[in-house]
Structures are given as C-alpha cells and as structure tokens.
Coordinates of N, CA and C in Angstrom, one line a residue:
M1 N 11.8 -18.0 19.7 CA 11.9 -16.6 19.2 C 10.8 -15.5 19.5
D2 N 10.4 -13.9 20.0 CA 9.6 -13.6 20.1 C 9.8 -12.3 19.0
K3 N 8.8 -12.4 18.7 CA 8.1 -11.4 17.4 C 7.6 -9.9 17.8
A4 N 7.7 -8.9 17.0 CA 7.4 -7.3 17.2 C 7.1 -7.2 16.6
F5 N 5.6 -6.3 15.8 CA 5.4 -5.3 15.0 C 5.5 -3.9 15.0
V6 N 6.3 -2.7 15.0 CA 6.6 -1.8 15.3 C 6.0 -0.2 14.6
L7 N 4.9 0.2 14.8 CA 4.5 1.0 14.1 C 4.7 2.5 14.5
I8 N 5.3 3.2 13.7 CA 6.3 4.5 13.7 C 5.7 5.9 12.9
N9 N 5.2 6.6 13.6 CA 5.3 8.0 13.3 C 6.4 8.9 13.6
C10 N 6.4 9.6 12.2 CA 7.7 10.2 12.0 C 7.3 11.7 11.2
D11 N 8.4 12.8 11.6 CA 8.4 14.1 10.6 C 8.3 13.8 9.3
P12 N 7.6 14.3 9.0 CA 7.2 14.5 7.4 C 8.4 14.6 6.5
G13 N 8.8 13.9 5.4 CA 10.1 13.9 4.8 C 11.1 13.0 5.4
K14 N 11.2 12.4 6.9 CA 12.0 12.1 7.2 C 12.3 10.3 7.2
E15 N 11.1 9.9 6.1 CA 10.7 8.3 6.3 C 11.8 7.6 5.6
Q16 N 12.2 8.1 4.6 CA 13.6 6.8 4.0 C 14.9 7.1 4.9
S17 N 15.1 8.0 5.6 CA 16.1 8.0 6.5 C 16.2 7.2 7.8
I18 N 15.1 7.2 8.0 CA 14.4 6.6 9.6 C 14.4 4.6 9.1
L19 N 13.9 4.3 7.2 CA 13.9 3.4 6.9 C 15.6 2.7 6.7
G20 N 16.3 3.7 6.6 CA 17.0 3.2 6.3 C 18.2 2.9 8.1
Q21 N 18.0 3.9 8.8 CA 18.7 3.5 10.6 C 18.2 1.9 11.0
L22 N 16.8 1.7 10.2 CA 16.0 0.4 11.1 C 16.9 -0.7 10.4
R23 N 17.0 -0.9 9.0 CA 16.9 -1.4 8.4 C 18.9 -2.0 8.9
K24 N 19.4 -0.7 9.9 CA 20.8 -1.2 10.4 C 20.5 -1.8 11.7
I25 N 20.0 -1.7 11.7 CA 19.3 -2.3 13.6 C 19.6 -3.9 13.3
N26 N 19.9 -4.6 14.2 CA 20.2 -6.1 14.8 C 18.9 -6.3 15.1
N27 N 18.3 -7.0 14.3 CA 16.9 -7.8 14.9 C 15.7 -7.4 13.9
V28 N 16.4 -6.3 13.7 CA 14.9 -5.6 12.6 C 14.7 -6.3 11.4
I29 N 14.0 -7.3 11.2 CA 13.8 -8.5 10.2 C 13.6 -7.5 8.8
D30 N 12.6 -6.9 9.1 CA 12.2 -5.7 7.5 C 11.3 -4.2 8.3
A31 N 11.9 -3.7 7.3 CA 11.2 -2.3 7.8 C 10.4 -1.7 6.5
Q32 N 9.2 -1.2 6.1 CA 8.9 -0.7 5.5 C 8.1 0.5 5.7
G33 N 7.9 1.3 4.2 CA 6.7 2.9 4.2 C 5.6 2.3 4.6
T34 N 4.7 3.0 5.0 CA 3.1 2.8 4.4 C 2.5 4.0 4.6
Y35 N 1.5 3.8 3.7 CA 0.5 5.1 3.9 C -1.1 4.5 4.8
G36 N -1.1 5.6 5.9 CA -2.3 5.9 6.3 C -1.6 6.6 7.9
V37 N -2.5 6.0 8.5 CA -2.0 6.6 10.1 C -0.6 6.3 10.3
Y38 N 0.3 5.8 9.9 CA 1.4 5.3 10.6 C 2.3 5.7 9.6
D39 N 3.2 6.2 9.7 CA 4.5 6.4 8.3 C 5.1 5.0 8.1
I40 N 5.6 4.1 9.0 CA 6.5 3.1 9.0 C 6.1 1.9 10.0
V41 N 6.0 0.5 9.0 CA 6.3 -1.0 10.0 C 7.3 -1.1 9.8
A42 N 7.6 -1.9 11.1 CA 9.1 -3.1 11.3 C 8.8 -3.6 12.0
R43 N 9.2 -5.0 11.2 CA 8.9 -6.0 11.8 C 10.4 -6.8 12.9
I44 N 10.3 -7.4 14.4 CA 11.3 -7.2 14.7 C 11.1 -8.3 15.4
E45 N 12.7 -9.7 15.7 CA 12.5 -11.1 15.9 C 13.8 -10.7 17.5
S46 N 13.6 -11.3 18.1 CA 14.4 -11.5 19.5 C 14.2 -12.7 20.3
D47 N 15.1 -13.0 20.9 CA 15.4 -14.6 21.6 C 14.4 -14.4 22.7
S48 N 14.0 -12.7 23.6 CA 13.6 -12.9 24.8 C 12.6 -11.3 24.4
K49 N 11.6 -11.0 25.1 CA 10.9 -9.5 25.4 C 11.3 -8.8 26.0
S50 N 12.6 -9.0 26.9 CA 13.1 -8.0 27.2 C 14.4 -7.9 26.6
Q51 N 14.7 -8.2 25.5 CA 15.7 -7.8 24.6 C 14.4 -6.7 23.5
L52 N 13.6 -7.9 22.8 CA 12.1 -6.3 22.2 C 12.4 -5.4 22.8
D53 N 12.2 -5.4 24.3 CA 12.2 -3.8 24.9 C 12.9 -3.3 24.8
N54 N 14.1 -3.9 24.5 CA 15.5 -2.9 24.6 C 15.7 -2.2 23.0
I55 N 14.9 -3.3 21.9 CA 15.3 -2.4 20.7 C 14.3 -1.3 20.2
I56 N 13.4 -1.7 20.9 CA 12.2 -0.6 20.6 C 12.2 0.9 21.4
S57 N 12.7 1.1 23.4 CA 12.9 1.4 23.3 C 14.3 2.4 23.4
D58 N 15.0 1.4 23.3 CA 16.7 2.4 23.6 C 16.9 2.3 22.1
Q59 N 16.5 2.0 21.1 CA 17.1 2.2 19.9 C 16.2 2.6 18.5
I60 N 14.7 2.2 18.6 CA 13.8 2.9 17.7 C 13.5 4.1 17.9
R61 N 13.0 4.0 19.3 CA 12.1 5.3 19.8 C 12.9 6.3 20.0
K62 N 14.5 6.2 20.4 CA 15.0 6.7 20.3 C 15.7 8.0 18.7
L63 N 15.4 7.1 17.6 CA 15.7 7.6 16.5 C 15.5 9.3 16.5
D64 N 16.1 10.1 15.9 CA 15.9 11.3 15.5 C 14.4 11.6 14.3
H65 N 13.8 12.2 14.6 CA 12.3 12.4 13.8 C 11.6 11.2 13.9
V66 N 11.5 10.2 15.0 CA 10.6 9.3 15.3 C 9.9 10.3 16.3
N67 N 8.5 10.5 15.7 CA 7.5 10.9 16.9 C 6.9 10.2 17.8
S68 N 6.5 8.7 17.5 CA 5.9 8.0 18.5 C 5.3 6.8 17.6
T69 N 5.8 6.0 18.3 CA 5.5 4.3 18.0 C 4.2 3.6 18.6
L70 N 3.9 2.9 17.8 CA 3.0 1.7 18.6 C 3.0 -0.1 18.2
T71 N 3.2 -0.7 19.7 CA 4.1 -1.8 19.4 C 2.8 -2.8 19.4
L72 N 3.2 -3.9 18.3 CA 1.8 -4.9 18.0 C 2.5 -6.1 18.6
I73 N 2.5 -7.5 19.6 CA 3.2 -8.5 19.7 C 2.0 -9.4 19.3
P74 N 2.2 -10.4 18.2 CA 1.3 -11.2 18.0 C 1.2 -12.2 19.2
V75 N 0.0 -12.9 19.1 CA -0.3 -14.0 20.2 C 0.3 -15.5 19.5
D76 N 0.8 -16.0 20.4 CA 1.3 -17.4 19.8 C 0.2 -18.5 19.9
E77 N -0.2 -18.9 18.7 CA -1.0 -19.7 18.6 C -1.3 -20.7 19.1
Q78 N -0.6 -21.0 19.7 CA 0.1 -22.6 21.2 C -1.0 -22.4 21.8
N79 N -1.1 -21.0 22.4 CA -1.9 -20.9 24.1 C -3.1 -19.8 23.5
I80 N -3.9 -20.2 22.3 CA -5.1 -19.7 21.7 C -5.7 -21.0 22.6
V81 N -7.0 -20.7 23.3 CA -7.7 -21.9 23.8 C -9.1 -21.7 22.6
P82 N -9.1 -22.9 22.0 CA -9.8 -23.0 20.9 C -11.7 -22.9 21.0
D83 N -11.7 -22.9 22.5 CA -13.1 -22.8 22.7 C -13.5 -21.9 23.7
L84 N -12.6 -20.9 23.1 CA -13.0 -19.9 24.3 C -14.4 -19.6 24.2
I85 N -14.5 -19.5 22.6 CA -16.2 -18.3 22.4 C -16.9 -19.6 22.0
P86 N -17.8 -20.3 22.8 CA -18.8 -21.4 21.8 C -19.6 -20.8 20.7
D87 N -19.6 -22.3 19.9 CA -20.5 -21.7 18.6 C -21.7 -20.9 19.2
V88 N -22.2 -20.1 18.4 CA -23.5 -19.3 18.7 C -24.7 -19.5 17.4
I89 N -25.6 -19.8 18.2 CA -26.6 -20.4 17.1 C -28.1 -19.9 17.6
P90 N -28.4 -18.9 16.5 CA -29.5 -18.1 17.0 C -30.6 -18.9 17.5
D91 N -31.3 -19.0 18.2 CA -33.0 -19.5 18.4 C -34.2 -19.3 18.0
V92 N -34.1 -17.7 17.3 CA -35.0 -16.6 16.7 C -34.4 -16.6 15.5
I93 N -35.4 -16.5 14.5 CA -35.3 -16.4 13.3 C -35.9 -14.8 13.3
P94 N -35.3 -13.7 12.7 CA -35.6 -12.7 12.4 C -37.1 -12.4 11.7
E95 N -37.7 -11.0 12.1 CA -39.0 -11.3 11.5 C -39.1 -11.6 10.1
Q96 N -38.3 -10.9 9.2 CA -38.3 -10.4 8.1 C -37.4 -11.7 7.3
K97 N -37.3 -12.6 8.2 CA -36.3 -13.8 7.5 C -37.4 -15.3 7.7
K98 N -38.5 -14.8 8.2 CA -39.4 -16.2 8.6 C -39.9 -16.2 6.8
P99 N -40.0 -17.8 6.6 CA -40.6 -18.0 5.1 C -41.9 -17.9 5.5
L100 N -42.4 -17.3 4.9 CA -44.1 -17.6 4.3 C -44.6 -18.2 4.6
D101 N -46.1 -18.2 5.3 CA -46.8 -19.2 5.3 C -47.5 -19.7 4.1
E102 N -47.1 -20.8 3.5 CA -47.6 -21.6 2.2 C -49.0 -21.3 1.9
S103 N -50.0 -21.5 2.4 CA -51.7 -20.9 2.6 C -51.6 -19.8 2.7
S104 N -51.3 -18.3 3.1 CA -51.1 -17.2 2.6 C -51.2 -17.2 1.4
E105 N -49.8 -17.9 0.8 CA -49.3 -17.3 -0.9 C -50.8 -18.4 -1.6
D106 N -51.0 -19.2 -1.1 CA -51.6 -19.9 -2.3 C -53.5 -19.3 -2.0
E107 N -54.1 -18.4 -1.2 CA -55.4 -17.5 -0.9 C -55.2 -16.4 -2.0
E108 N -54.0 -15.7 -1.8 CA -53.5 -14.4 -2.9 C -53.8 -14.4 -3.8
E109 N -53.2 -15.7 -4.7 CA -52.8 -16.4 -5.9 C -54.6 -16.7 -6.6
D110 N -55.4 -17.3 -5.9 CA -56.4 -17.6 -5.9 C -57.8 -16.3 -6.4
L111 N -56.9 -15.2 -5.4 CA -58.2 -14.0 -5.0 C -57.8 -13.3 -7.2
D112 N -59.5 -12.9 -7.5 CA -59.5 -12.2 -8.2 C -59.7 -11.2 -8.0
E113 N -59.5 -10.0 -8.8 CA -59.9 -8.8 -8.9 C -61.2 -8.2 -8.4
D114 N -62.0 -8.9 -9.2 CA -63.6 -8.9 -8.3 C -63.6 -9.5 -6.4
D115 N -62.9 -10.1 -6.0 CA -63.2 -10.1 -4.7 C -62.5 -9.3 -4.2
Y116 N -62.1 -8.0 -4.5 CA -62.3 -7.0 -3.6 C -63.1 -5.9 -3.8
D117 N -63.7 -5.9 -2.7 CA -64.4 -4.4 -2.6 C -63.5 -3.1 -2.6
D118 N -64.4 -1.7 -2.9 CA -63.5 -0.2 -3.2 C -62.8 -0.6 -2.1
E119 N -62.6 -0.6 -0.5 CA -62.0 -0.2 0.1 C -61.0 -1.0 0.1
T120 N -60.8 -2.2 0.3 CA -59.7 -2.9 0.0 C -58.9 -2.8 -1.0
K121 N -59.0 -2.2 -2.1 CA -58.4 -1.7 -2.9 C -58.1 -0.4 -2.9
L122 N -57.8 0.0 -1.9 CA -58.0 1.5 -1.7 C -56.0 1.1 -0.5
N123 N -56.3 0.2 -0.3 CA -55.5 -0.2 1.0 C -54.1 -1.3 0.2

C-alpha cells in the first residue's frame, strides 16, 4: 500500500468547501484543516504510486480554489539502512567542558588573602 500526505494551499475562506470535496475522493483516508503555511493536509493511500500520482494531479490539484500542493511520501521503514551513519563519538572535549585540574582547586582554597600582593588583587 502506497501512502502520501498532500499539503494544500487554498483561497482564504474556501477550506471547508475543499475539505468536503477531498473527503469524497476515493483513497483520501483523512483530510484536516491546519494552521500555518498550509491550509489543509490530506492523507492518501493507494495500491500504486501511479494511482497516487493520478489522485493528486488529476483530482486534488484540479479542485477549484486550490492554489498549490506539496506532496510528502513516507519512507518505507524496511528500506532504511540502519548503519548509514555510524555513531559519532567526539575525540576532543570542548575547552569549557574539561574537568578542572584537582591540584589547582586545592591551591586556590589554601591561599589566604595575605598571600596576594596589591597587583594580584587588582586582577
């Protein structure tokens, strides 16, 4: 079974009319109004990609008041290569993430205010 999601831009105020027409088309499984760049999203299922193409090109795009469409065809999960991108392990820790040197922490704690001269206090 081939699937597609069709994002639709239409004339303002014509969303409900187009939704009604979409829901009457065979193979349109669901159609919803949306907020954002696109006004409507429709989910289509068919037996073949050529049938999907016909539904989108010959039926949906030809509806009155449809200005543009964008079709998204989901990736078949069985065809995904799992090791396409190997795990990335950084070999360098950014400077700000390095642990503090324990000896420098101890030295700072052991210093008294008397251990600083006037020039050090200004820095």
